[in-house]
Amino acid sequence: MSIPLHLLILLAVASLAAAEIRISEIRSDDRPIIPFDEFGFTHRGQLELNITKLSLSGPTSDLSALSKLGFFLCTRDAWIHVLQQIEDGEINCVLGSDAVQKVYTFDRLPSLTTSELNFLYAESDADQYTLVFANCLPQLKVSMNVRSAMYNLEDGKANRRDYLSAGKTVLPRVYFLLSIIYFVLGAVWISFLYKKRSTVFGIHFFMLAVVLLKALNLLCEAEDKSYIKRTGSAHGWDVVFYIFSFLKGITLFTLIVLIGTGWSFLKPYLQDKEKKVLMIVIPLQVVANIAQVVIDETGPFAQDWVTWKQVFLLVDVVCCCAVLFPIVWSIKNLREAAKTDGKAAVNLMKLTLFRQYYIVVICYIYFTRVVVYALETITSYKYLWTSVVAGELATLAFYVFTGYKFKPEAHNPYFVIDDEEEEAAAEQLKLEDEFEL
Ligand SMILES: *[C@@H]1O[C@H](CO)[C@@H](O)[C@H](O)[C@H]1NC(C)=O
């Protein structure tokens, strides 16, 4: 792959800072540039590299030539500068640039037959770096197993290691706090259902399940991230986390569809076309979740990473569009009903509710997909957690809105409407019809 293409990939994964200890196998590779991982260092950052099964095949006669082979750390700005230097012909090897921080060049190997090496590199310039391997000898093929660990040393506490990137180190606490908020919401919801038990529908229990799954999912994410923070590996928590993510994703989309159709509080059944939407959305959510697991586990520089990312985005967009249809159908049905059944005020209320819901779902989707992504791209690596918080707050607002608007009502407000209101509503519906609103 050419160097500019690699640059594009580096920029495309702007937000991604995988933090785990990573083990990569390189086999007879002659790529000029092999990116490994990205990490945000504080002023007490360290990089630990352990290389085993190292072998070089090709015309290597002496060690000094191997100065064109090695690992370096590079910030994004520096990378652009290096590309410029190569283009201008100032340098012919990335390792010749003074903009990159050479971590280890292979002319420092004890001998040509060395097969194992360990070293530690301290980084005191706080910034976001990518660890890259460069091979400027075109005919040389490299094989090696690389274990790379990047971490920051915590201030004070006996040099404890923090394997989370600088902008993500507060995430375990953020997730934990959010999960408490959702558990509280769940408790409030249960007490509500109990108080209004005469008007509770099936959908209200489903909403409870969705909130509890979200709380459990956040709790697992907090535990998963704090385990990674301490040890650099994901242990077994990631499996539990993926299971809850999966259930949460499916139930949330199902809930949006069910509420959109008015199931259980407007009508006790689903129409065929509404069932079809569910039959599209649920399998697509399964695919989206599988893609998400692969994306998380492989890291941005793995071979099929970009493909999986595209699969995920595509499936997600399709799901988001599909959930809007039932709401649109409900709005249409309510307008039809308003003309025929003579209960204009009741229908106008429901209509307003569904229109609000439609707009809120669109805002929620737009915010969590587009705005959060934009935030991630523009915020400095030190504040990456802010985009996570923004996305989670939008989600929280969406849950609260849905719960508030579709909560069980003790007395049905639709039946206590006087003639005046009824007339006004009928008038408004007529007006809307004229203007095709
Ligand atoms: C990796 O290298 C570091 C630095 O030399 C060393 O302290 C550590 O023990 C090595 N780890 C493994 C698993 O070999």
PDB file of C-alpha atoms in Angstrom, residues 203-358:
ATOM      1  CA  ILE A 203     -45.245  -1.971  26.206  1.00  0.00           C
ATOM      2  CA  HIS A 204     -44.552  -0.472  29.639  1.00  0.00           C
ATOM      3  CA  PHE A 205     -42.898  -3.676  30.850  1.00  0.00           C
ATOM      4  CA  PHE A 206     -40.907  -3.761  27.659  1.00  0.00           C
ATOM      5  CA  MET A 207     -39.722  -0.214  28.378  1.00  0.00           C
ATOM      6  CA  LEU A 208     -38.620  -1.347  31.833  1.00  0.00           C
ATOM      7  CA  ALA A 209     -36.591  -4.160  30.287  1.00  0.00           C
ATOM      8  CA  VAL A 210     -34.926  -1.704  27.891  1.00  0.00           C
ATOM      9  CA  VAL A 211     -33.885   0.639  30.726  1.00  0.00           C
ATOM     10  CA  LEU A 212     -32.532  -2.199  32.874  1.00  0.00           C
ATOM     11  CA  LEU A 213     -30.558  -3.647  29.951  1.00  0.00           C
ATOM     12  CA  LYS A 214     -29.068  -0.229  29.297  1.00  0.00           C
ATOM     13  CA  ALA A 215     -28.045   0.057  32.961  1.00  0.00           C
ATOM     14  CA  LEU A 216     -26.459  -3.408  32.945  1.00  0.00           C
ATOM     15  CA  ASN A 217     -24.709  -2.683  29.670  1.00  0.00           C
ATOM     16  CA  LEU A 218     -23.163   0.483  31.121  1.00  0.00           C
ATOM     17  CA  LEU A 219     -22.142  -1.321  34.287  1.00  0.00           C
ATOM     18  CA  CYS A 220     -20.314  -3.972  32.239  1.00  0.00           C
ATOM     19  CA  GLU A 221     -18.715  -1.322  30.083  1.00  0.00           C
ATOM     20  CA  ALA A 222     -17.459   0.437  33.234  1.00  0.00           C
ATOM     21  CA  GLU A 223     -16.003  -2.828  34.554  1.00  0.00           C
ATOM     22  CA  ASP A 224     -14.544  -3.758  31.157  1.00  0.00           C
ATOM     23  CA  LYS A 225     -12.856  -0.366  30.745  1.00  0.00           C
ATOM     24  CA  SER A 226     -11.527  -0.255  34.295  1.00  0.00           C
ATOM     25  CA  TYR A 227     -10.081  -3.743  33.859  1.00  0.00           C
ATOM     26  CA  ILE A 228      -8.361  -2.624  30.667  1.00  0.00           C
ATOM     27  CA  LYS A 229      -7.166   0.493  32.493  1.00  0.00           C
ATOM     28  CA  ARG A 230      -5.457  -1.603  35.152  1.00  0.00           C
ATOM     29  CA  THR A 231      -4.187  -4.570  33.153  1.00  0.00           C
ATOM     30  CA  GLY A 232      -4.160  -3.637  29.478  1.00  0.00           C
ATOM     31  CA  SER A 233      -6.239  -6.634  28.465  1.00  0.00           C
ATOM     32  CA  ALA A 234      -9.961  -7.199  28.334  1.00  0.00           C
ATOM     33  CA  HIS A 235     -10.154 -10.410  30.373  1.00  0.00           C
ATOM     34  CA  GLY A 236     -13.612 -11.994  30.131  1.00  0.00           C
ATOM     35  CA  TRP A 237     -15.676  -8.918  30.885  1.00  0.00           C
ATOM     36  CA  ASP A 238     -15.828  -7.977  27.262  1.00  0.00           C
ATOM     37  CA  VAL A 239     -17.966 -11.057  26.519  1.00  0.00           C
ATOM     38  CA  VAL A 240     -20.578 -10.062  29.110  1.00  0.00           C
ATOM     39  CA  PHE A 241     -20.428  -6.521  27.824  1.00  0.00           C
ATOM     40  CA  TYR A 242     -21.031  -7.643  24.229  1.00  0.00           C
ATOM     41  CA  ILE A 243     -23.985  -9.795  25.273  1.00  0.00           C
ATOM     42  CA  PHE A 244     -25.682  -6.877  27.012  1.00  0.00           C
ATOM     43  CA  SER A 245     -24.842  -4.507  24.145  1.00  0.00           C
ATOM     44  CA  PHE A 246     -26.452  -6.962  21.805  1.00  0.00           C
ATOM     45  CA  LEU A 247     -29.641  -7.306  23.870  1.00  0.00           C
ATOM     46  CA  LYS A 248     -29.780  -3.566  24.461  1.00  0.00           C
ATOM     47  CA  GLY A 249     -29.423  -2.770  20.736  1.00  0.00           C
ATOM     48  CA  ILE A 250     -32.134  -5.200  19.694  1.00  0.00           C
ATOM     49  CA  THR A 251     -34.606  -4.224  22.399  1.00  0.00           C
ATOM     50  CA  LEU A 252     -34.115  -0.491  21.882  1.00  0.00           C
ATOM     51  CA  PHE A 253     -34.807  -0.678  18.143  1.00  0.00           C
ATOM     52  CA  THR A 254     -37.749  -3.012  18.743  1.00  0.00           C
ATOM     53  CA  LEU A 255     -39.133  -0.579  21.309  1.00  0.00           C
ATOM     54  CA  ILE A 256     -38.900   2.368  18.913  1.00  0.00           C
ATOM     55  CA  VAL A 257     -40.757   0.323  16.274  1.00  0.00           C
ATOM     56  CA  LEU A 258     -43.413  -0.883  18.743  1.00  0.00           C
ATOM     57  CA  ILE A 259     -44.074   2.582  20.138  1.00  0.00           C
ATOM     58  CA  GLY A 260     -44.110   3.935  16.601  1.00  0.00           C
ATOM     59  CA  THR A 261     -46.823   1.489  15.610  1.00  0.00           C
ATOM     60  CA  GLY A 262     -48.816   2.339  18.713  1.00  0.00           C
ATOM     61  CA  TRP A 263     -48.755  -1.308  19.688  1.00  0.00           C
ATOM     62  CA  SER A 264     -50.588  -2.197  22.928  1.00  0.00           C
ATOM     63  CA  PHE A 265     -51.802   1.306  23.764  1.00  0.00           C
ATOM     64  CA  LEU A 266     -53.453   2.225  20.449  1.00  0.00           C
ATOM     65  CA  LYS A 267     -54.097  -1.291  19.178  1.00  0.00           C
ATOM     66  CA  PRO A 268     -53.366  -4.815  20.438  1.00  0.00           C
ATOM     67  CA  TYR A 269     -51.912  -6.243  17.221  1.00  0.00           C
ATOM     68  CA  LEU A 270     -49.259  -5.460  14.613  1.00  0.00           C
ATOM     69  CA  GLN A 271     -50.027  -5.091  10.925  1.00  0.00           C
ATOM     70  CA  ASP A 272     -48.114  -7.211   8.437  1.00  0.00           C
ATOM     71  CA  LYS A 273     -45.988  -4.365   7.154  1.00  0.00           C
ATOM     72  CA  GLU A 274     -45.094  -3.408  10.719  1.00  0.00           C
ATOM     73  CA  LYS A 275     -44.014  -6.954  11.443  1.00  0.00           C
ATOM     74  CA  LYS A 276     -41.880  -6.806   8.304  1.00  0.00           C
ATOM     75  CA  VAL A 277     -40.042  -3.777   9.659  1.00  0.00           C
ATOM     76  CA  LEU A 278     -39.212  -5.760  12.794  1.00  0.00           C
ATOM     77  CA  MET A 279     -38.094  -8.702  10.687  1.00  0.00           C
ATOM     78  CA  ILE A 280     -35.672  -6.415   8.871  1.00  0.00           C
ATOM     79  CA  VAL A 281     -34.422  -4.475  11.881  1.00  0.00           C
ATOM     80  CA  ILE A 282     -33.746  -7.392  14.245  1.00  0.00           C
ATOM     81  CA  PRO A 283     -31.466  -9.436  11.929  1.00  0.00           C
ATOM     82  CA  LEU A 284     -29.695  -6.244  10.870  1.00  0.00           C
ATOM     83  CA  GLN A 285     -29.024  -5.479  14.524  1.00  0.00           C
ATOM     84  CA  VAL A 286     -27.433  -8.908  14.843  1.00  0.00           C
ATOM     85  CA  VAL A 287     -25.129  -8.076  11.922  1.00  0.00           C
ATOM     86  CA  ALA A 288     -24.372  -4.628  13.384  1.00  0.00           C
ATOM     87  CA  ASN A 289     -23.392  -6.176  16.699  1.00  0.00           C
ATOM     88  CA  ILE A 290     -21.101  -8.738  15.102  1.00  0.00           C
ATOM     89  CA  ALA A 291     -19.448  -5.951  13.106  1.00  0.00           C
ATOM     90  CA  GLN A 292     -19.023  -3.905  16.278  1.00  0.00           C
ATOM     91  CA  VAL A 293     -17.295  -6.785  18.069  1.00  0.00           C
ATOM     92  CA  VAL A 294     -14.876  -7.313  15.168  1.00  0.00           C
ATOM     93  CA  ILE A 295     -14.166  -3.566  14.973  1.00  0.00           C
ATOM     94  CA  ASP A 296     -13.431  -3.330  18.705  1.00  0.00           C
ATOM     95  CA  GLU A 297     -11.334  -6.434  18.919  1.00  0.00           C
ATOM     96  CA  THR A 298      -9.108  -5.984  15.879  1.00  0.00           C
ATOM     97  CA  GLY A 299      -8.114  -2.326  16.016  1.00  0.00           C
ATOM     98  CA  PRO A 300      -7.883   0.232  13.226  1.00  0.00           C
ATOM     99  CA  PHE A 301      -4.906  -1.211  11.404  1.00  0.00           C
ATOM    100  CA  ALA A 302      -6.151  -4.743  10.944  1.00  0.00           C
ATOM    101  CA  GLN A 303      -6.778  -5.921   7.404  1.00  0.00           C
ATOM    102  CA  ASP A 304     -10.581  -6.026   7.277  1.00  0.00           C
ATOM    103  CA  TRP A 305     -11.200  -3.275   9.794  1.00  0.00           C
ATOM    104  CA  VAL A 306     -12.347  -0.714   7.229  1.00  0.00           C
ATOM    105  CA  THR A 307     -14.717  -3.218   5.597  1.00  0.00           C
ATOM    106  CA  TRP A 308     -16.356  -4.060   8.923  1.00  0.00           C
ATOM    107  CA  LYS A 309     -16.634  -0.395   9.762  1.00  0.00           C
ATOM    108  CA  GLN A 310     -18.466   0.168   6.484  1.00  0.00           C
ATOM    109  CA  VAL A 311     -20.743  -2.814   7.108  1.00  0.00           C
ATOM    110  CA  PHE A 312     -21.580  -1.411  10.519  1.00  0.00           C
ATOM    111  CA  LEU A 313     -22.327   2.090   9.217  1.00  0.00           C
ATOM    112  CA  LEU A 314     -24.488   0.773   6.376  1.00  0.00           C
ATOM    113  CA  VAL A 315     -26.526  -1.541   8.604  1.00  0.00           C
ATOM    114  CA  ASP A 316     -26.930   1.169  11.206  1.00  0.00           C
ATOM    115  CA  VAL A 317     -28.213   3.683   8.654  1.00  0.00           C
ATOM    116  CA  VAL A 318     -30.707   1.137   7.280  1.00  0.00           C
ATOM    117  CA  CYS A 319     -32.002   0.352  10.800  1.00  0.00           C
ATOM    118  CA  CYS A 320     -32.335   4.027  11.666  1.00  0.00           C
ATOM    119  CA  CYS A 321     -34.352   4.702   8.509  1.00  0.00           C
ATOM    120  CA  ALA A 322     -36.489   1.582   8.938  1.00  0.00           C
ATOM    121  CA  VAL A 323     -37.666   2.506  12.448  1.00  0.00           C
ATOM    122  CA  LEU A 324     -39.108   5.768  11.118  1.00  0.00           C
ATOM    123  CA  PHE A 325     -41.636   4.078   8.805  1.00  0.00           C
ATOM    124  CA  PRO A 326     -44.029   2.781  11.494  1.00  0.00           C
ATOM    125  CA  ILE A 327     -44.222   6.253  13.032  1.00  0.00           C
ATOM    126  CA  VAL A 328     -45.049   7.789   9.661  1.00  0.00           C
ATOM    127  CA  TRP A 329     -47.738   5.133   9.081  1.00  0.00           C
ATOM    128  CA  SER A 330     -49.254   5.818  12.499  1.00  0.00           C
ATOM    129  CA  ILE A 331     -49.383   9.543  11.813  1.00  0.00           C
ATOM    130  CA  LYS A 332     -51.113   8.849   8.495  1.00  0.00           C
ATOM    131  CA  ASN A 333     -53.629   6.485  10.114  1.00  0.00           C
ATOM    132  CA  LEU A 334     -54.445   8.955  12.856  1.00  0.00           C
ATOM    133  CA  ARG A 335     -55.128  11.681  10.313  1.00  0.00           C
ATOM    134  CA  GLU A 336     -57.426   9.380   8.355  1.00  0.00           C
ATOM    135  CA  ALA A 337     -59.231   8.424  11.558  1.00  0.00           C
ATOM    136  CA  ALA A 338     -59.612  12.061  12.571  1.00  0.00           C
ATOM    137  CA  LYS A 339     -61.677  12.714   9.445  1.00  0.00           C
ATOM    138  CA  THR A 340     -64.023   9.790   9.928  1.00  0.00           C
ATOM    139  CA  ASP A 341     -64.641   8.934  13.574  1.00  0.00           C
ATOM    140  CA  GLY A 342     -65.710  12.353  14.811  1.00  0.00           C
ATOM    141  CA  LYS A 343     -63.349  12.452  17.801  1.00  0.00           C
ATOM    142  CA  ALA A 344     -61.142  15.247  16.531  1.00  0.00           C
ATOM    143  CA  ALA A 345     -59.697  16.308  19.880  1.00  0.00           C
ATOM    144  CA  VAL A 346     -58.589  12.828  20.851  1.00  0.00           C
ATOM    145  CA  ASN A 347     -57.021  12.218  17.477  1.00  0.00           C
ATOM    146  CA  LEU A 348     -55.305  15.578  17.439  1.00  0.00           C
ATOM    147  CA  MET A 349     -53.676  14.800  20.797  1.00  0.00           C
ATOM    148  CA  LYS A 350     -52.402  11.462  19.609  1.00  0.00           C
ATOM    149  CA  LEU A 351     -51.287  13.009  16.361  1.00  0.00           C
ATOM    150  CA  THR A 352     -49.279  15.668  18.169  1.00  0.00           C
ATOM    151  CA  LEU A 353     -47.701  12.996  20.372  1.00  0.00           C
ATOM    152  CA  PHE A 354     -46.633  10.906  17.397  1.00  0.00           C
ATOM    153  CA  ARG A 355     -45.300  13.912  15.523  1.00  0.00           C
ATOM    154  CA  GLN A 356     -43.227  14.888  18.544  1.00  0.00           C
ATOM    155  CA  TYR A 357     -41.979  11.329  18.836  1.00  0.00           C
ATOM    156  CA  TYR A 358     -41.032  11.286  15.155  1.00  0.00           C
TER     157      TYR A 358
END
